[in-house]
Each structure stands twice: as structure tokens, then as C-alpha cells.
Short mmCIF file of N, CA, C and O in Angstrom, two decimals:
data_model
loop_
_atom_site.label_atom_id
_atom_site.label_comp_id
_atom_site.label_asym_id
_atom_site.label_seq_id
_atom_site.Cartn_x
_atom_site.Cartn_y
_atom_site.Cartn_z
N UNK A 1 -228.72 132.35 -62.18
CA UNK A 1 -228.72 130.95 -62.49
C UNK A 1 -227.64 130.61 -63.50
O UNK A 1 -227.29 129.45 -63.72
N UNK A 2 -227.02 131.87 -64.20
CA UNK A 2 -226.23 131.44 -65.02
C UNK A 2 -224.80 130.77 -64.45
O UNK A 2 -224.27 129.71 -64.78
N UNK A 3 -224.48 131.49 -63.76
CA UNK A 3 -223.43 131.17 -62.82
C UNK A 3 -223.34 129.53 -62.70
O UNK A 3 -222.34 128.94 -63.10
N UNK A 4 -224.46 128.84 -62.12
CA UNK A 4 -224.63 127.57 -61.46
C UNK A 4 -224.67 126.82 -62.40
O UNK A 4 -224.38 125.64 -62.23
N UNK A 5 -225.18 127.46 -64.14
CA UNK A 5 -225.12 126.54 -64.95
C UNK A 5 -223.90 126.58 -65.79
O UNK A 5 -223.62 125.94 -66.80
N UNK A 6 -223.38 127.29 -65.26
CA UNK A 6 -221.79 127.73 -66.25
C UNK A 6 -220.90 126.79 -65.57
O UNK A 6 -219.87 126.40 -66.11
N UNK A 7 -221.19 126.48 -64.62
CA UNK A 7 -220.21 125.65 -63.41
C UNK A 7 -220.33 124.29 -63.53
O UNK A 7 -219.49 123.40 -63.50
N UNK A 8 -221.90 124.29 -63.72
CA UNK A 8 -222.03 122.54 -63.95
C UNK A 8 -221.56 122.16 -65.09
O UNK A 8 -221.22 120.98 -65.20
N UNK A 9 -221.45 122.89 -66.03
CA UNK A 9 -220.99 122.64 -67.57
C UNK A 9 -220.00 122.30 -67.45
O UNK A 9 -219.69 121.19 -67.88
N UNK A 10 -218.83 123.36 -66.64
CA UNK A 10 -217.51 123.04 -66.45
C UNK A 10 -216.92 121.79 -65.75
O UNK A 10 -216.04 120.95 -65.95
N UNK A 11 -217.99 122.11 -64.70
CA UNK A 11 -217.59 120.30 -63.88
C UNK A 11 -218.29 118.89 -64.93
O UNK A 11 -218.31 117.69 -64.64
N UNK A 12 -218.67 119.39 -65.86
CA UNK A 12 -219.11 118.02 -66.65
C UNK A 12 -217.74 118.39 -67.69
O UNK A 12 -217.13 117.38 -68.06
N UNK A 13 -217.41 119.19 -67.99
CA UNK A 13 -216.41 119.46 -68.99
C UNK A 13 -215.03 118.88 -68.27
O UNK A 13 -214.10 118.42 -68.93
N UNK A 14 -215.03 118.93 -67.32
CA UNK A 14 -213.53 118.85 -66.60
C UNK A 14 -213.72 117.12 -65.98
O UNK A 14 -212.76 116.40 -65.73
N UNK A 15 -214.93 116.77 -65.84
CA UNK A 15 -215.09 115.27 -65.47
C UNK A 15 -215.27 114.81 -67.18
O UNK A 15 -214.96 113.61 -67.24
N UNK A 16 -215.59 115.23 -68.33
CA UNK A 16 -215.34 114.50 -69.33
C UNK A 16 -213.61 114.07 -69.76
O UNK A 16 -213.02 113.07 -70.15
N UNK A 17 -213.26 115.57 -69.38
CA UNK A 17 -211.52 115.38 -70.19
C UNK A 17 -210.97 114.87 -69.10
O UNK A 17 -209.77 114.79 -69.39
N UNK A 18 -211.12 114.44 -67.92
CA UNK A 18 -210.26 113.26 -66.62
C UNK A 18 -211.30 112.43 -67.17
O UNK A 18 -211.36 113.65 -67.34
N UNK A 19 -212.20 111.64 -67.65
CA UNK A 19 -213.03 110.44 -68.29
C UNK A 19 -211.89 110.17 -69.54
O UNK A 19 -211.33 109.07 -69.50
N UNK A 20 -211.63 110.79 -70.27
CA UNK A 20 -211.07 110.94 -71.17
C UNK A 20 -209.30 110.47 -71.45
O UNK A 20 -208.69 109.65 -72.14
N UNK A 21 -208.95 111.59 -70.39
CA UNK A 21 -207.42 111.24 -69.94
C UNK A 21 -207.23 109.73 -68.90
O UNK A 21 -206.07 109.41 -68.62
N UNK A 22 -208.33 108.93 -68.40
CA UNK A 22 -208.19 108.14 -67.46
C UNK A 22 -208.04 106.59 -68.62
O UNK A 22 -207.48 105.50 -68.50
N UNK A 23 -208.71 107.13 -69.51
CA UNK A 23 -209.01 106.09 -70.61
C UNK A 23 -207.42 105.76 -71.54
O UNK A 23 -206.89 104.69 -71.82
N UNK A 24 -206.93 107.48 -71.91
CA UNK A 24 -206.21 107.14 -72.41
C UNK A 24 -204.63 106.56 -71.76
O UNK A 24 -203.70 105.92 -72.26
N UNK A 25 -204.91 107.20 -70.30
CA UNK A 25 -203.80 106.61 -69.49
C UNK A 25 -203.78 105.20 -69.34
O UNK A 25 -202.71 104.59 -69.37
N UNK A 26 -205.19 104.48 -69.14
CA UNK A 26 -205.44 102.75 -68.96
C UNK A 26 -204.76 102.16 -70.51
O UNK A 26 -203.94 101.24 -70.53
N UNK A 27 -205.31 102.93 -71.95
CA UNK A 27 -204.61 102.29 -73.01
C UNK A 27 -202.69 102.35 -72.86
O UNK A 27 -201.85 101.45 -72.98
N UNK A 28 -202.59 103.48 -72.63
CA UNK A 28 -201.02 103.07 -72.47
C UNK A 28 -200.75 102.55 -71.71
O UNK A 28 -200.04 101.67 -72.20
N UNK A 29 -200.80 102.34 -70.30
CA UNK A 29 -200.98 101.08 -69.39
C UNK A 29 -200.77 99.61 -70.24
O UNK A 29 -199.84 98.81 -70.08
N UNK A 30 -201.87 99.52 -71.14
CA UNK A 30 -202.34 97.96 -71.48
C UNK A 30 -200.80 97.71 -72.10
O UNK A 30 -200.00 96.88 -71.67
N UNK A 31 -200.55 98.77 -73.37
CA UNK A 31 -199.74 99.03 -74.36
C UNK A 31 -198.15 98.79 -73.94
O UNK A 31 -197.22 98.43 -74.65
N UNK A 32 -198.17 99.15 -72.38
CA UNK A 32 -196.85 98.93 -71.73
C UNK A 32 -196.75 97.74 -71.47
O UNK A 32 -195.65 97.23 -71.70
N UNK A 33 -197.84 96.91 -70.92
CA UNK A 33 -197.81 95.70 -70.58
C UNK A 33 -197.47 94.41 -71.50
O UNK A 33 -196.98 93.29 -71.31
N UNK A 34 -198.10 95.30 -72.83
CA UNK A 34 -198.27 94.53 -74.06
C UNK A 34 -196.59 94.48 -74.12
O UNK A 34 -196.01 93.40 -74.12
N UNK A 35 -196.22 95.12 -74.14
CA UNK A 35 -194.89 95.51 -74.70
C UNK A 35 -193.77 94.37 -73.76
O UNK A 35 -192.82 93.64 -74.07
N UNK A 36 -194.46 94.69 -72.53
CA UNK A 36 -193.45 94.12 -71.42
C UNK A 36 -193.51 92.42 -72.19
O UNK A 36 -192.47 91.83 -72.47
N UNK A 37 -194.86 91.82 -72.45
CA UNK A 37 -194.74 90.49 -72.78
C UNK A 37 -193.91 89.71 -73.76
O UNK A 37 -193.32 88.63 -73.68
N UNK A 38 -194.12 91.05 -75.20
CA UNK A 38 -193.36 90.90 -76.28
C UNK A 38 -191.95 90.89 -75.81
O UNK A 38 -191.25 90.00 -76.29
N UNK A 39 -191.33 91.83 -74.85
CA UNK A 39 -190.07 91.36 -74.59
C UNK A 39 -189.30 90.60 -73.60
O UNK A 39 -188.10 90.71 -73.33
N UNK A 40 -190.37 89.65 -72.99
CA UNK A 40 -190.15 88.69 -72.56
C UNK A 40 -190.07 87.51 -73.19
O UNK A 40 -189.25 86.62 -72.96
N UNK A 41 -190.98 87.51 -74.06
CA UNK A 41 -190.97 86.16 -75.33
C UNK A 41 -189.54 86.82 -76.39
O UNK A 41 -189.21 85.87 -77.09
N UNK A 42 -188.95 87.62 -76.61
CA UNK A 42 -188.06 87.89 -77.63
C UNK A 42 -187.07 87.43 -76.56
O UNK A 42 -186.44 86.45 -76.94
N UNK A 43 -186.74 87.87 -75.30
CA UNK A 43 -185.66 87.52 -74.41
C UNK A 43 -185.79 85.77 -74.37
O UNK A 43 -184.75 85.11 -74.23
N UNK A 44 -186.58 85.36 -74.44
CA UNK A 44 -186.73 83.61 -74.21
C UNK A 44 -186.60 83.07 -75.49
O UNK A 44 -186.06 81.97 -75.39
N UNK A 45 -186.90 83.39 -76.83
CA UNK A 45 -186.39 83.19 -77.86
C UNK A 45 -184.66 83.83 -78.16
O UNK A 45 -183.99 83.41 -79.10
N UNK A 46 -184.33 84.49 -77.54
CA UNK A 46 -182.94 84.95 -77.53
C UNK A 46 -182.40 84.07 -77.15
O UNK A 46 -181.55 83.49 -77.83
N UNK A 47 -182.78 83.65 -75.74
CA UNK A 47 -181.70 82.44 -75.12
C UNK A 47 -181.51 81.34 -75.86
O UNK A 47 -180.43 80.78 -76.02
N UNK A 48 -183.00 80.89 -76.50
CA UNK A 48 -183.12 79.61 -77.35
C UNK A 48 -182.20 79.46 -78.52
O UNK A 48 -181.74 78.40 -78.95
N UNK A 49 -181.99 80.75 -79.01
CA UNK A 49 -180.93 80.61 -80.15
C UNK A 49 -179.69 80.54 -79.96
O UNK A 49 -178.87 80.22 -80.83
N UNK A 50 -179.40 80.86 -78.63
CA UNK A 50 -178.25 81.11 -78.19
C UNK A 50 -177.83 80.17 -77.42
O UNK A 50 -176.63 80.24 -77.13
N UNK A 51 -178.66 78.96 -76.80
CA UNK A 51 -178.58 77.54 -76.88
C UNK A 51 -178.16 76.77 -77.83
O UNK A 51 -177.16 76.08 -77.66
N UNK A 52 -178.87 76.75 -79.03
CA UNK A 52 -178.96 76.70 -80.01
C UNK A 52 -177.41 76.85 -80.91
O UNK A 52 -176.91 75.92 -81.55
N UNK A 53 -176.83 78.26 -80.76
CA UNK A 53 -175.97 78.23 -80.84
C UNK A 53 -174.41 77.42 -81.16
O UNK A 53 -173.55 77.14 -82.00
N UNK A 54 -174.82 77.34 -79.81
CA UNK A 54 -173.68 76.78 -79.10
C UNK A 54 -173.99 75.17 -79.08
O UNK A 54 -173.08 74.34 -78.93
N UNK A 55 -175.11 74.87 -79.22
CA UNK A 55 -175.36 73.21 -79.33
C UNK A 55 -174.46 72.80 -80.95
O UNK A 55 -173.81 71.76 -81.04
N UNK A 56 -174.55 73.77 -82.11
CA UNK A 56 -174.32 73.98 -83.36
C UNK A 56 -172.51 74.31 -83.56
O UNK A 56 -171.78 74.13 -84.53
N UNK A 57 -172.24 74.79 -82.32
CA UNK A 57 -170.72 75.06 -82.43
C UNK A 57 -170.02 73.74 -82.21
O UNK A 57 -168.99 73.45 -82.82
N UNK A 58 -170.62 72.92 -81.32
CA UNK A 58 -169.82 71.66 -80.68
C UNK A 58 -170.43 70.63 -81.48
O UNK A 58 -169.84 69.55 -81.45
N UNK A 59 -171.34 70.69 -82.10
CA UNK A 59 -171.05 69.49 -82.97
C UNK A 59 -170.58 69.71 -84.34
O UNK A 59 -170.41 68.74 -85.09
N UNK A 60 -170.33 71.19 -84.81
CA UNK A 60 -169.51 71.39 -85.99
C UNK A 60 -167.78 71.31 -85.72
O UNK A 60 -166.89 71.07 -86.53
N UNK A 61 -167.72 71.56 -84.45
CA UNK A 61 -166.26 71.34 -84.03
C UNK A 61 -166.21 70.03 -83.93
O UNK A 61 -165.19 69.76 -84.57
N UNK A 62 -166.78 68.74 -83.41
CA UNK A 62 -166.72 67.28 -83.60
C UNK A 62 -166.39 66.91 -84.67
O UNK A 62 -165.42 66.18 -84.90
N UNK A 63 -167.58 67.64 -85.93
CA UNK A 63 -168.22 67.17 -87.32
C UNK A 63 -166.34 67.48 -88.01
O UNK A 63 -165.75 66.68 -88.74
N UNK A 64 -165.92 68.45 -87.65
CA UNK A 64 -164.29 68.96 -88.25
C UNK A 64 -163.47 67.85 -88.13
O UNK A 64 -162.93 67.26 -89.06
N UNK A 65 -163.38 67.52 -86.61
CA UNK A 65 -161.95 66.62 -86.15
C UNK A 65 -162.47 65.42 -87.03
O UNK A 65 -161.81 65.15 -88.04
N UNK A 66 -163.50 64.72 -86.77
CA UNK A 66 -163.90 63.75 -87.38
C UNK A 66 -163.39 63.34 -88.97
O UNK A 66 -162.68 62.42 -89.39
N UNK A 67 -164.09 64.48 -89.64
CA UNK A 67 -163.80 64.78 -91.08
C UNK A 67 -162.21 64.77 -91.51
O UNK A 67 -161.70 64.29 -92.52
N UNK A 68 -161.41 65.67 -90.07
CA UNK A 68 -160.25 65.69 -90.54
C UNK A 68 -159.15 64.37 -90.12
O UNK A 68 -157.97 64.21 -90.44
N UNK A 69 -159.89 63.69 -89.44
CA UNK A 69 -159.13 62.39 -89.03
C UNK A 69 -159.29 61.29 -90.45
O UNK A 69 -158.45 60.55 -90.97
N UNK A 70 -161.13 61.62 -90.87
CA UNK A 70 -160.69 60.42 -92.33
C UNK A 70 -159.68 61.03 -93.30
O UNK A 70 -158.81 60.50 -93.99
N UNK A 71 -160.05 62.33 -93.14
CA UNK A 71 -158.96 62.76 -94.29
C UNK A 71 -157.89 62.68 -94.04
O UNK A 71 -157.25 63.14 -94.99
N UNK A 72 -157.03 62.23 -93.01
CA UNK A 72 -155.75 61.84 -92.88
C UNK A 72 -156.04 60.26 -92.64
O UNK A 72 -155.08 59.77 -92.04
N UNK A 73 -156.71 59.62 -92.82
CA UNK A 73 -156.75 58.32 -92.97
C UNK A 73 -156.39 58.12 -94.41
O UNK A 73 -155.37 57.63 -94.89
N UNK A 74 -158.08 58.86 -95.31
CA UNK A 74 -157.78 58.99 -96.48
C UNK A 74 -156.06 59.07 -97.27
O UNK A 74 -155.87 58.50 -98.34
N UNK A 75 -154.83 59.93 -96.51
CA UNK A 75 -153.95 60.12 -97.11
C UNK A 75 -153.15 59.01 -97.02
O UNK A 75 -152.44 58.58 -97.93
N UNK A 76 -153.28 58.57 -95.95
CA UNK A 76 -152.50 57.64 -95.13
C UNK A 76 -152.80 56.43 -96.02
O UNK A 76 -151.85 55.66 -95.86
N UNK A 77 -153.65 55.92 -96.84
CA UNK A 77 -153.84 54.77 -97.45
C UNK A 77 -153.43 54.85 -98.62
O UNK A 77 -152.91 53.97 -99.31
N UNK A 78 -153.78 56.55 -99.02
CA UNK A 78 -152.96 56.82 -100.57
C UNK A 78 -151.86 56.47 -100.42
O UNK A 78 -151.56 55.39 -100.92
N UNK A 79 -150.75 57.26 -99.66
CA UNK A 79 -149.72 56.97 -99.71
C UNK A 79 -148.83 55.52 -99.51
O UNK A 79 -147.82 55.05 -100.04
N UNK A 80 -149.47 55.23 -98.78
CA UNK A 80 -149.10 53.28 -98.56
C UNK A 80 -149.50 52.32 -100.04
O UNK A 80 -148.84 51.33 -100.37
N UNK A 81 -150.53 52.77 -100.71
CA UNK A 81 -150.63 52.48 -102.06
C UNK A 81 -149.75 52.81 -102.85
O UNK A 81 -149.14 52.03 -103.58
N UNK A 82 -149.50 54.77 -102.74
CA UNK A 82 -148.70 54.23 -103.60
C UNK A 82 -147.25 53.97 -102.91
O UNK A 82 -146.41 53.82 -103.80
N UNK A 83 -146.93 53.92 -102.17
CA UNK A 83 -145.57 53.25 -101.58
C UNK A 83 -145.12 52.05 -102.05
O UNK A 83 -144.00 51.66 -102.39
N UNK A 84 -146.37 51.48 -102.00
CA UNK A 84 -146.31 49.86 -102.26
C UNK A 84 -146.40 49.39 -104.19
O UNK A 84 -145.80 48.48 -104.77
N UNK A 85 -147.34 50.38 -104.73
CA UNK A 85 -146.68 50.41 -106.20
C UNK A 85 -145.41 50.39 -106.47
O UNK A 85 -144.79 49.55 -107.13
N UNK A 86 -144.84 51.77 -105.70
CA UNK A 86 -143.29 51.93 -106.90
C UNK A 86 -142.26 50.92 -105.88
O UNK A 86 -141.12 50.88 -106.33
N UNK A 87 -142.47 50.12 -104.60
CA UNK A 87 -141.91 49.37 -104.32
C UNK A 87 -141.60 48.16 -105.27
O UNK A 87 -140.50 47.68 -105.51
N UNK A 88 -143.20 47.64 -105.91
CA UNK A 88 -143.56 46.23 -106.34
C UNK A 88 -142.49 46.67 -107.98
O UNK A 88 -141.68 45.87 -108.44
N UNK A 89 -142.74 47.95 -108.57
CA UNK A 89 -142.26 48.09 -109.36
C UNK A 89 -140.62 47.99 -109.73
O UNK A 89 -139.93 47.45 -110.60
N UNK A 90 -140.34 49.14 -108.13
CA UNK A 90 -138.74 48.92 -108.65
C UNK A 90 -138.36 47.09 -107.90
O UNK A 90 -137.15 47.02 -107.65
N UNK A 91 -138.88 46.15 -107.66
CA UNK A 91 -138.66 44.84 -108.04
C UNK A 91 -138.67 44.23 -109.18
O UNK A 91 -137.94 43.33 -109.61
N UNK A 92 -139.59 44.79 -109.68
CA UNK A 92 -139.87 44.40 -111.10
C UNK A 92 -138.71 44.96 -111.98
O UNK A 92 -138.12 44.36 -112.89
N UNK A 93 -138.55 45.83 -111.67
CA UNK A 93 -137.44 46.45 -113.05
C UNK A 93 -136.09 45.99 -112.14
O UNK A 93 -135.04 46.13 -112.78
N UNK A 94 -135.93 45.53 -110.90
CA UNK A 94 -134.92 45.19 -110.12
C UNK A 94 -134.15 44.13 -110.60
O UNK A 94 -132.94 44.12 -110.80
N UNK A 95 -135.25 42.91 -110.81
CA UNK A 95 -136.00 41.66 -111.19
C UNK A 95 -135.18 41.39 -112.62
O UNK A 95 -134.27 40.60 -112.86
N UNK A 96 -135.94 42.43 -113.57
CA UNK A 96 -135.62 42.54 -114.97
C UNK A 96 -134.24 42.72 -115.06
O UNK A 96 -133.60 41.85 -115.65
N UNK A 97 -133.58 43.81 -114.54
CA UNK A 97 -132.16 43.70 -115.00
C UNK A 97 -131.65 43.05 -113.79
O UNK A 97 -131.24 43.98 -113.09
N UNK A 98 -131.52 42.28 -113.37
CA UNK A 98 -130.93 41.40 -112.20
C UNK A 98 -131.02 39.95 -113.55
O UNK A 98 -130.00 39.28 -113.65
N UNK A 99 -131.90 39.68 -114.23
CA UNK A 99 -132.07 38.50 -114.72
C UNK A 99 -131.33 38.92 -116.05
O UNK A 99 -130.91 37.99 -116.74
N UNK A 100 -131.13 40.09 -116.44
CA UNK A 100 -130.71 40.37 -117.67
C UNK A 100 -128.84 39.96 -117.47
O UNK A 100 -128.17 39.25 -118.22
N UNK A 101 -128.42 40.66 -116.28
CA UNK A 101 -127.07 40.23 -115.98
C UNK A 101 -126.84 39.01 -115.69
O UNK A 101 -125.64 38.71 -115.65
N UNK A 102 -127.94 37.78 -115.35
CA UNK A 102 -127.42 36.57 -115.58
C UNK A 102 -127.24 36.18 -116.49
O UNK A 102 -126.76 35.06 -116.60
#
């Protein structure tokens, strides 16, 4: 009888560790799956930034020309100011000794 009970032991021993290994094969299973989702949401947040991106490139390249058009406006008025100072001036001192020689 020992025989028959040495056997059943084993077939409960060998159906525990495949109980065992079936369990831990289903957790890595889940664990893969898990994984697969996380890098599907990191790939869809990738794109988003990278939308994102590029939405951020073209209106900082706008935000430039823009900026750099007042600032050549900006110069463009300085200089006509002062153009128009040392114009008004050298009349004035034109003025002055023009009236001094009469």
C-alpha cells in the first residue's frame, strides 16, 4: 500500500507545484498586460507633448517676428525723432547766425 500512497502524494505534490506555477504564470500574464497599458498611455502622452511641442514652436516663432517688427518700428521712430531734432536745431543755429550776418 505504500507504493499507492507514495504516488498519490506525488501526484498531489506535482498537481500542487503546476497549481502553483499556473498561478504564477497568470500573475505575470496580468503584469505583462499591466505593462502593455502603461505603455500605451506613456506613447499617447508622448504624442501629446509632441503636439504640444510644435503648437509652442509656431507661435514662439510668430511671438519673434512680431516682437521683432515693433522693435524695428520702435527704431524707426527713434530715429525720425531724432532726425527731426538736430534738423529743427541746425535751423535754429542756421537761423541764429543767418540773422547775426544781417
Amino acid at each position: 500500500m505504500e507504493p499507492e500512497s507514495n504516488e498519490t502524494d506525488r501526484l498531489h505534490m506535482l498537481h500542487q507545484k503546476t497549481d502553483a506555477t499556473k498561478k504564477t504564470m497568470l500573475g505575470v500574464f496580468k503584469k505583462v498586460e499591466q505593462r502593455e497599458q502603461n505603455l500605451i498611455e506613456v506613447q499617447g502622452d508622448a504624442d501629446e507633448l509632441l503636439l504640444e511641442a510644435q503648437r509652442f514652436k509656431k507661435i514662439a516663432h510668430k511671438t519673434e517676428k512680431k516682437m521683432m517688427w515693433k522693435n524695428v518700428k520702435l527704431w524707426a521712430i527713434l530715429i525720425c525723432v531724432i532726425a527731426t531734432i538736430v534738423i529743427v536745431l541746425l535751423v535754429i543755429i542756421g537761423g541764429v547766425v543767418c540773422f547775426k550776418k544781417c
